[in-house]
Coordinates of C-alpha atoms and ligand atoms in Angstrom, one line a residue:
M1 CA -0.1 -0.1 0.0
P2 CA 1.3 3.4 -0.4
V3 CA 2.1 5.9 2.0
T4 CA -0.1 9.0 1.0
A5 CA 1.2 11.2 3.9
I6 CA 4.0 11.3 7.2
T7 CA 3.4 13.2 10.1
N8 CA 5.4 14.7 13.2
I9 CA 7.7 15.1 11.3
K10 CA 11.0 16.7 13.3
Q11 CA 12.4 17.9 10.5
L12 CA 11.8 18.0 6.7
V13 CA 15.3 18.5 4.8
N14 CA 16.3 20.0 2.1
V15 CA 12.9 22.1 1.7
R16 CA 13.0 24.1 -2.2
D17 CA 10.0 25.6 -3.7
Q18 CA 13.3 26.7 -6.1
Y19 CA 16.5 25.0 -7.1
H20 CA 19.7 25.3 -8.3
L21 CA 22.8 23.9 -8.8
L22 CA 24.4 24.6 -5.8
R23 CA 28.2 26.0 -5.3
G24 CA 30.8 27.5 -2.8
R25 CA 28.7 29.2 0.4
E26 CA 25.4 28.3 -1.1
L27 CA 26.8 24.5 -0.3
S28 CA 26.0 25.2 3.7
V29 CA 23.2 26.7 2.9
L30 CA 20.8 23.0 3.7
P31 CA 16.6 24.8 3.7
C32 CA 14.4 22.5 6.5
L33 CA 11.1 22.8 8.1
E34 CA 10.7 21.3 11.4
N35 CA 7.5 19.6 12.8
A36 CA 6.6 19.1 9.3
F37 CA 3.9 17.3 7.5
L38 CA 4.3 15.4 3.4
V39 CA 1.8 14.6 1.3
L40 CA 2.7 12.0 -0.9
E41 CA 0.0 10.9 -4.1
N42 CA 1.5 8.6 -7.7
G43 CA 4.6 8.3 -6.4
L44 CA 5.0 11.8 -5.8
I45 CA 5.1 14.7 -3.2
K46 CA 2.3 16.3 -4.0
S47 CA 2.7 18.5 -0.6
Y48 CA 4.4 20.0 2.7
G49 CA 3.9 22.7 5.4
P50 CA 4.2 23.3 9.3
M51 CA 2.2 20.1 10.9
D52 CA -0.3 21.9 11.9
E53 CA -2.1 22.9 8.5
F54 CA -1.9 19.4 7.5
E55 CA -6.4 19.1 8.4
Q56 CA -5.8 21.5 5.2
H57 CA -4.0 18.9 3.5
N58 CA -7.1 15.4 2.7
P59 CA -4.4 12.6 1.5
G60 CA -6.0 10.2 -0.2
D61 CA -6.4 6.6 0.3
G62 CA -3.3 4.7 1.6
E63 CA -1.3 4.0 4.9
E64 CA 0.2 7.5 7.4
V65 CA 3.4 7.5 9.4
D66 CA 4.2 8.7 12.1
A67 CA 7.6 10.4 12.1
S68 CA 8.1 12.0 16.2
G69 CA 11.1 13.2 16.7
Q70 CA 12.7 11.3 13.2
L71 CA 14.0 13.2 9.7
V72 CA 13.0 12.8 6.9
L73 CA 14.8 13.3 3.7
P74 CA 15.2 13.0 0.2
A75 CA 17.4 9.7 -1.1
W76 CA 20.2 10.5 -1.3
C77 CA 21.7 10.1 -5.3
D78 CA 24.1 8.3 -5.9
S79 CA 26.6 10.1 -9.2
H80 CA 29.5 7.4 -9.4
T81 CA 29.4 3.6 -9.6
H82 CA 30.8 0.6 -10.7
L83 CA 27.8 -1.4 -9.4
V84 CA 28.0 -4.0 -12.3
F85 CA 31.3 -7.1 -11.7
A86 CA 31.8 -10.9 -12.2
A87 CA 33.7 -11.4 -8.6
S88 CA 34.4 -9.3 -5.9
R89 CA 38.5 -8.7 -5.1
E90 CA 39.4 -9.0 -1.5
E91 CA 43.0 -11.2 -2.3
E92 CA 44.3 -7.4 -3.7
F93 CA 42.5 -6.1 -0.7
V94 CA 45.0 -8.6 1.3
D95 CA 48.0 -8.0 -0.7
K96 CA 47.5 -4.0 -0.1
I97 CA 47.6 -4.4 3.8
K98 CA 50.7 -6.6 3.2
G99 CA 52.6 -3.6 0.8
L100 CA 51.3 -3.8 -2.2
S101 CA 50.6 -0.6 -3.8
Y102 CA 47.4 0.4 -5.8
A103 CA 49.3 1.0 -9.5
E104 CA 51.7 -2.8 -8.5
I105 CA 49.0 -4.7 -8.5
A106 CA 48.0 -3.3 -11.6
A107 CA 51.1 -3.8 -13.6
R108 CA 50.6 -7.5 -12.3
G109 CA 47.8 -8.0 -13.9
G110 CA 45.8 -7.5 -11.1
G111 CA 42.9 -3.9 -10.9
I112 CA 40.6 -3.5 -12.9
L113 CA 42.0 -6.6 -15.8
N114 CA 41.6 -8.6 -13.4
S115 CA 38.0 -7.0 -13.3
A116 CA 38.1 -7.7 -17.0
R117 CA 39.2 -11.3 -17.0
K118 CA 36.4 -12.7 -14.5
L119 CA 34.3 -10.4 -16.7
A120 CA 34.5 -12.2 -19.5
E121 CA 33.8 -14.9 -17.9
A122 CA 30.3 -14.8 -16.5
S123 CA 27.1 -14.9 -18.2
E124 CA 24.8 -11.6 -18.6
H125 CA 22.0 -13.6 -16.7
D126 CA 24.7 -13.7 -13.4
L127 CA 26.4 -10.3 -14.2
L128 CA 22.5 -9.1 -13.8
Q129 CA 21.5 -11.4 -11.1
S130 CA 24.4 -10.2 -8.4
A131 CA 23.8 -6.4 -9.9
K132 CA 20.4 -6.7 -8.8
A133 CA 21.1 -8.1 -5.6
R134 CA 24.0 -5.3 -5.1
L135 CA 21.3 -2.4 -6.0
N136 CA 18.7 -3.6 -4.1
E137 CA 20.9 -3.4 -0.9
L138 CA 21.2 0.6 -2.0
I139 CA 18.2 1.0 -2.3
Q140 CA 17.5 0.0 1.6
L141 CA 20.8 2.0 2.6
G142 CA 18.4 4.4 1.2
T143 CA 19.8 5.0 -2.8
G144 CA 17.1 7.0 -4.5
A145 CA 19.1 7.0 -8.2
I146 CA 22.5 5.4 -8.7
E147 CA 24.8 5.7 -12.2
I148 CA 26.3 2.6 -13.2
K149 CA 29.4 2.4 -15.4
S150 CA 31.1 -0.2 -17.9
G151 CA 34.6 -0.8 -18.2
Y152 CA 35.0 -4.1 -16.6
G153 CA 34.7 -5.1 -20.6
L154 CA 37.4 -4.1 -22.7
S155 CA 36.3 -5.9 -25.4
T156 CA 33.7 -4.8 -27.9
E157 CA 31.7 -7.9 -26.4
G158 CA 33.1 -7.6 -22.6
E159 CA 32.1 -3.4 -22.7
L160 CA 27.8 -4.5 -24.9
K161 CA 26.9 -7.2 -22.7
M162 CA 27.7 -4.3 -19.5
L163 CA 25.7 -1.5 -21.3
R164 CA 22.3 -4.7 -21.8
V165 CA 22.4 -5.3 -17.9
I166 CA 22.7 -2.1 -17.3
K167 CA 19.6 -1.2 -20.0
Q168 CA 18.4 -4.3 -18.2
L169 CA 18.6 -2.6 -14.7
K170 CA 17.1 0.0 -15.7
Q171 CA 14.5 -1.3 -17.0
L172 CA 13.9 -3.1 -13.3
S173 CA 15.2 -1.2 -11.4
P174 CA 13.0 0.7 -9.0
I175 CA 15.0 3.4 -9.2
P176 CA 15.9 6.3 -12.0
V177 CA 19.5 4.7 -13.5
K178 CA 21.7 6.5 -15.7
A179 CA 24.3 4.1 -17.7
T180 CA 27.6 5.7 -18.7
F181 CA 30.3 3.8 -21.7
L182 CA 33.6 3.6 -20.0
G183 CA 35.4 1.4 -22.9
A184 CA 38.4 3.5 -22.0
H185 CA 39.4 2.3 -18.8
T186 CA 42.4 1.0 -18.7
Y187 CA 44.6 -0.6 -22.6
P188 CA 43.8 -4.6 -23.1
P189 CA 47.1 -6.1 -22.8
A190 CA 46.4 -6.7 -26.6
F191 CA 46.3 -3.5 -27.1
K192 CA 49.4 -1.9 -24.9
E193 CA 51.7 -0.8 -26.8
N194 CA 49.1 -0.1 -29.6
H195 CA 46.8 2.7 -28.1
Q196 CA 45.4 3.6 -31.0
G197 CA 44.0 0.9 -32.1
Y198 CA 41.9 0.6 -28.9
I199 CA 41.5 4.2 -29.4
D200 CA 40.1 3.4 -33.1
L201 CA 38.1 -0.1 -31.5
L202 CA 36.4 2.2 -28.7
I203 CA 35.8 5.0 -31.9
N204 CA 34.5 2.3 -34.8
E205 CA 33.9 -0.4 -33.0
M206 CA 32.0 -0.2 -30.2
L207 CA 30.4 3.8 -30.4
P208 CA 28.3 3.2 -33.3
V209 CA 26.9 0.0 -31.6
I210 CA 26.1 2.5 -28.3
A211 CA 24.7 4.6 -30.5
E212 CA 22.0 2.5 -32.4
E213 CA 21.1 0.5 -29.4
Q214 CA 20.9 3.8 -27.2
L215 CA 23.0 1.8 -24.7
A216 CA 24.6 4.8 -22.9
D217 CA 23.9 8.0 -21.6
Y218 CA 27.0 9.3 -21.2
I219 CA 30.9 8.6 -21.9
D220 CA 33.9 8.3 -19.4
V221 CA 37.4 8.2 -19.4
F222 CA 40.0 7.0 -17.0
C223 CA 42.6 10.4 -17.7
E224 CA 45.5 9.2 -15.3
N225 CA 49.2 8.9 -15.7
G226 CA 50.2 4.8 -17.8
F227 CA 45.9 4.5 -18.5
F228 CA 44.6 7.4 -20.9
S229 CA 46.1 11.4 -21.2
P230 CA 44.4 13.8 -21.5
E231 CA 44.7 13.7 -25.4
E232 CA 43.2 10.6 -26.1
T233 CA 41.0 11.6 -23.5
E234 CA 39.9 14.3 -25.2
T235 CA 39.6 12.6 -28.5
I236 CA 37.0 9.7 -27.0
C237 CA 35.1 12.1 -25.8
R238 CA 34.8 13.7 -28.8
A239 CA 33.2 11.1 -30.5
G240 CA 31.0 10.3 -28.2
M241 CA 29.6 13.7 -28.0
A242 CA 29.1 13.7 -31.6
L243 CA 26.6 10.8 -30.6
G244 CA 24.9 12.3 -27.7
L245 CA 27.4 11.3 -25.5
K246 CA 27.8 13.3 -22.2
P247 CA 31.2 13.8 -21.1
K248 CA 31.6 12.3 -17.0
I249 CA 35.1 11.5 -16.2
H250 CA 37.5 10.2 -14.2
A251 CA 40.0 12.8 -13.3
N252 CA 43.0 13.9 -10.2
Q253 CA 43.2 10.5 -9.5
L254 CA 46.3 9.5 -8.6
N255 CA 47.7 12.4 -9.8
L256 CA 47.9 15.2 -11.4
S257 CA 47.1 13.9 -14.8
G258 CA 45.2 17.3 -16.8
G259 CA 41.4 15.6 -16.3
T260 CA 39.6 18.2 -15.0
Q261 CA 41.3 20.9 -17.5
T262 CA 40.2 18.7 -19.6
G263 CA 36.7 17.8 -18.5
V264 CA 36.9 21.4 -18.5
K265 CA 37.6 22.0 -22.1
L266 CA 34.9 19.4 -23.1
G267 CA 32.3 21.2 -21.1
A268 CA 31.5 17.7 -19.0
L269 CA 29.2 17.1 -16.7
S270 CA 31.1 16.2 -14.2
V271 CA 34.6 15.1 -13.0
D272 CA 35.3 12.8 -10.3
H273 CA 37.1 11.9 -8.1
L274 CA 40.2 14.9 -7.3
E275 CA 41.7 13.5 -4.5
T276 CA 44.7 14.8 -6.7
M277 CA 44.2 19.1 -7.3
D278 CA 46.9 21.9 -7.3
E279 CA 45.7 25.7 -7.4
D280 CA 45.2 25.7 -10.9
A281 CA 43.1 22.5 -11.7
I282 CA 40.2 23.7 -8.2
Q283 CA 40.3 27.8 -10.5
T284 CA 39.5 25.8 -13.6
L285 CA 36.7 23.8 -11.8
A286 CA 35.3 27.0 -10.2
A287 CA 35.5 29.1 -13.1
S288 CA 33.9 26.2 -15.2
G289 CA 29.7 24.7 -14.6
T290 CA 31.0 21.7 -14.5
I291 CA 30.2 19.6 -11.2
G292 CA 33.7 17.8 -8.9
T293 CA 32.1 14.7 -7.3
L294 CA 33.8 14.2 -4.7
L295 CA 34.8 9.7 -3.5
P296 CA 35.5 9.8 -0.5
S297 CA 35.5 5.7 -0.1
A298 CA 37.7 5.4 -3.0
A299 CA 40.5 8.0 -1.6
F300 CA 39.8 6.0 2.3
F301 CA 40.1 2.1 0.9
L302 CA 42.8 3.3 -0.9
R303 CA 44.3 5.5 1.8
M304 CA 45.1 8.0 -0.3
P305 CA 44.8 11.4 0.8
F306 CA 41.0 13.0 0.8
Q307 CA 39.9 15.2 -1.4
P308 CA 40.6 18.6 -0.9
A309 CA 36.9 19.5 -0.1
R310 CA 37.1 22.4 1.7
Q311 CA 39.9 24.5 -0.4
L312 CA 37.6 23.1 -3.7
I313 CA 34.4 24.9 -2.1
D314 CA 36.4 28.1 -0.8
A315 CA 36.7 28.5 -4.6
G316 CA 33.3 28.4 -5.4
C317 CA 33.5 25.2 -7.1
A318 CA 30.3 22.4 -7.3
I319 CA 30.5 19.7 -5.2
A320 CA 28.9 16.3 -5.4
L321 CA 29.0 13.4 -3.3
A322 CA 29.6 9.7 -4.8
S323 CA 30.4 6.4 -3.6
D324 CA 32.4 5.1 -6.4
F325 CA 30.6 1.3 -5.5
N326 CA 33.1 -1.3 -7.9
P327 CA 35.8 -4.2 -6.1
G328 CA 38.8 -2.9 -6.9
S329 CA 39.1 1.2 -4.3
S330 CA 35.0 1.1 -3.0
P331 CA 33.6 -2.5 -2.7
S332 CA 31.4 0.0 -0.7
G333 CA 28.5 1.4 -1.4
N334 CA 27.5 3.1 1.3
M335 CA 26.0 7.0 0.5
N336 CA 25.7 7.0 4.5
L337 CA 29.5 6.4 5.3
V338 CA 30.4 8.5 2.2
V339 CA 29.1 11.4 3.8
S340 CA 30.1 10.6 7.4
M341 CA 33.9 9.8 5.9
S342 CA 33.1 13.5 3.9
C343 CA 32.3 15.7 7.4
I344 CA 35.0 13.5 9.1
Q345 CA 38.4 13.7 7.5
M346 CA 37.6 16.7 4.5
K347 CA 35.5 18.9 7.3
M348 CA 32.5 19.2 4.4
L349 CA 29.7 20.4 7.5
P350 CA 26.4 18.5 7.9
E351 CA 24.5 20.6 5.9
E352 CA 26.9 20.8 2.7
A353 CA 27.5 16.2 2.6
I354 CA 23.9 16.1 2.1
N355 CA 23.5 19.0 -0.1
A356 CA 25.8 17.6 -2.3
A357 CA 24.7 13.6 -2.0
T358 CA 21.5 14.5 -3.2
L359 CA 20.9 17.7 -4.5
N360 CA 23.8 18.7 -6.5
G361 CA 24.3 14.4 -6.9
A362 CA 20.8 15.0 -9.1
Y363 CA 22.3 17.1 -11.3
A364 CA 24.8 14.9 -11.9
M365 CA 22.7 12.9 -13.5
E366 CA 21.2 14.9 -14.5
L367 CA 18.4 14.0 -12.1
E368 CA 17.1 17.0 -10.7
D369 CA 13.9 18.0 -12.0
E370 CA 12.9 14.5 -10.8
L371 CA 14.9 14.1 -7.7
G372 CA 18.0 15.1 -4.6
S373 CA 15.0 18.1 -3.1
I374 CA 12.0 18.1 -1.2
T375 CA 9.9 20.0 -3.7
V376 CA 6.4 19.9 -5.1
G377 CA 6.1 17.1 -7.9
K378 CA 8.9 15.6 -7.9
K379 CA 9.6 11.9 -6.5
A380 CA 8.5 10.7 -3.2
N381 CA 11.9 8.1 -3.2
L382 CA 12.5 9.2 0.8
I383 CA 14.8 8.4 3.7
I384 CA 13.4 8.3 7.4
T385 CA 15.4 8.2 10.4
R386 CA 15.4 6.8 13.0
P387 CA 14.8 9.0 15.8
V388 CA 18.0 10.9 16.6
P389 CA 18.7 14.0 18.7
S390 CA 19.4 16.6 15.2
L391 CA 20.5 16.7 12.0
A392 CA 24.8 16.9 12.5
Y393 CA 23.4 13.3 14.5
L394 CA 23.0 11.5 10.8
P395 CA 27.4 11.5 9.8
Y396 CA 28.3 11.6 13.9
A397 CA 27.2 8.5 13.8
F398 CA 29.0 7.2 11.2
G399 CA 28.5 3.8 10.7
S400 CA 25.1 2.7 12.9
N401 CA 22.3 2.3 11.0
L402 CA 19.8 5.2 10.9
I403 CA 17.9 4.7 8.5
D404 CA 13.5 3.3 9.7
K405 CA 12.7 3.5 6.0
V406 CA 12.8 3.5 2.9
L407 CA 10.5 5.0 0.1
V408 CA 10.7 4.5 -3.7
Q409 CA 7.6 6.4 -5.1
G410 CA 6.4 6.7 -2.1
E411 CA 6.2 3.3 -1.3
I412 CA 8.1 1.3 2.0
V413 CA 10.5 -0.6 0.5
Ligands
NIG1 O1 37.6 4.5 -10.1 N1 39.8 5.2 -11.2 C1 39.5 4.3 -11.6 N2 38.8 2.9 -11.5 C2 38.0 2.6 -10.5 C3 39.1 1.0 -9.9 C4 38.8 0.8 -11.1 C5 38.9 -0.6 -10.3 O2 39.6 -1.1 -9.5 O3 38.3 -2.1 -10.5 C6 37.4 3.5 -9.8 O4 38.1 4.0 -8.4
FE2 FE1 35.0 5.4 -10.4

C-alpha cells in the first residue's frame, strides 16, 4: 500500500520550491522545516508544510506514517558507481595490507584487468543477478537514484555485455538508473603498445552499436598517468559527444594528470575523484559549469589523501558526493558512510555533505527535476531516519544504521 502522508516529522530536510546547482557557500545552506507533514500522491511529492496546516491537506486512501522524533530526507543520489562486476577482489585487498600499491597490483595484471578477465567469463544473466542484489542492498541504504558505468569489458563483446546488463537494470529498477560507457578504463593487454588501435576500436566498433542500441547516457575515460592521456581523453570524449553522450570523467585521482582541465574544456557534466588537485585545477573547475564529484570512500580504501573539499568549496566549485562502488577501490556503495566520511575527513559541514549527496548528485545525473530535494512534483524517494537528536547526528554517529524506512515512489521498500 502506498504511503499517502508522513506526519509529525521532526525535521523535513532539503525543502525547496526552487532549486539550482549549488556551488561554494551555497552548499552550506540546507533549508529545513521543523514539525512538518508531507503528502504523497502517485509516487510523487504532492504538498508539505507545518503540522498545524496538515488538516487542510487531504491525503487520499493509503498508509499514514507517524514520524515523531524522526527526520525525512530526499534519498541519496549516487552519481558514480561501477555496480556491475563479476567478482569481488579481496585477495588484492590483502596484498595491499601486505604492502603492495594500487599501481603495483595493476602492473601485475590485477586491478581493472583482473575484473575484466572475470567479466569475460561471466554470463549476462549472472551479471544481472548479482548487480540486482547489490542495487537492492543500496536502495535499503537510502540510495534513490544511481549512475552505473561499464569499463570491465575492455572488448566490444564485454563492454556491450555490461551495457546491456545496465539497460536491463534500468528497466527493472524501481529507482532511476543512468548508464555510462567507460570502455576507456584501461588499455587491454593486447593493445598495451597500440593505444591508437584500442581508441579506434572504442570509436569505430563500440560507440556506433552503443548509439544504435541506446546503451549509454554518458561517456567516461580514466584520464590518468599510465592510463589515458588528456589528448586521448579528448579524442574519445569528442567521439562520444558527436553521438550525444556527455562526458563524465575520472580525473585527478592518482596524479595531476590534466583530467580536470580536459573535462572543463569539453564541458563535461562532471569530473570525478579529485584526490590530487593543484591551484590551477581548482580554479579551472571553480570557473566552470562542471560539477566536481568527490569519492571519499575510494580515498579511504586506497589510503590516499582525501579530496580537498574545503579548498574546492571555498574556491566556489559545485561539489557532489558519490560512492564509486567497485570491487577494486570502493567495495561499498553506502552513501550514509560517504556523507560521514566527508564530514569527518574532508571537513564538510553536515549541510554541505547532504546537499552534495542529494541535490548536486541529482544534477550530476541530470535528474534534478525528478530527485534531490523535497519539492512538489519530484519523486517520493525518501529516507525516514530513526529518532535522532539532530541533523548533525547522522554523519556524527558513523556506522550506525540510522535509517528506519526507505520510500521509493511513495512505497516502503
Ligand atoms: O573509480 N579509477 C579507476 N576506476 C575505479 C577503480 C576500478 C578498479 O580498481 O576496479 C575507480 O576507483
Ligand atoms: Fe570510478
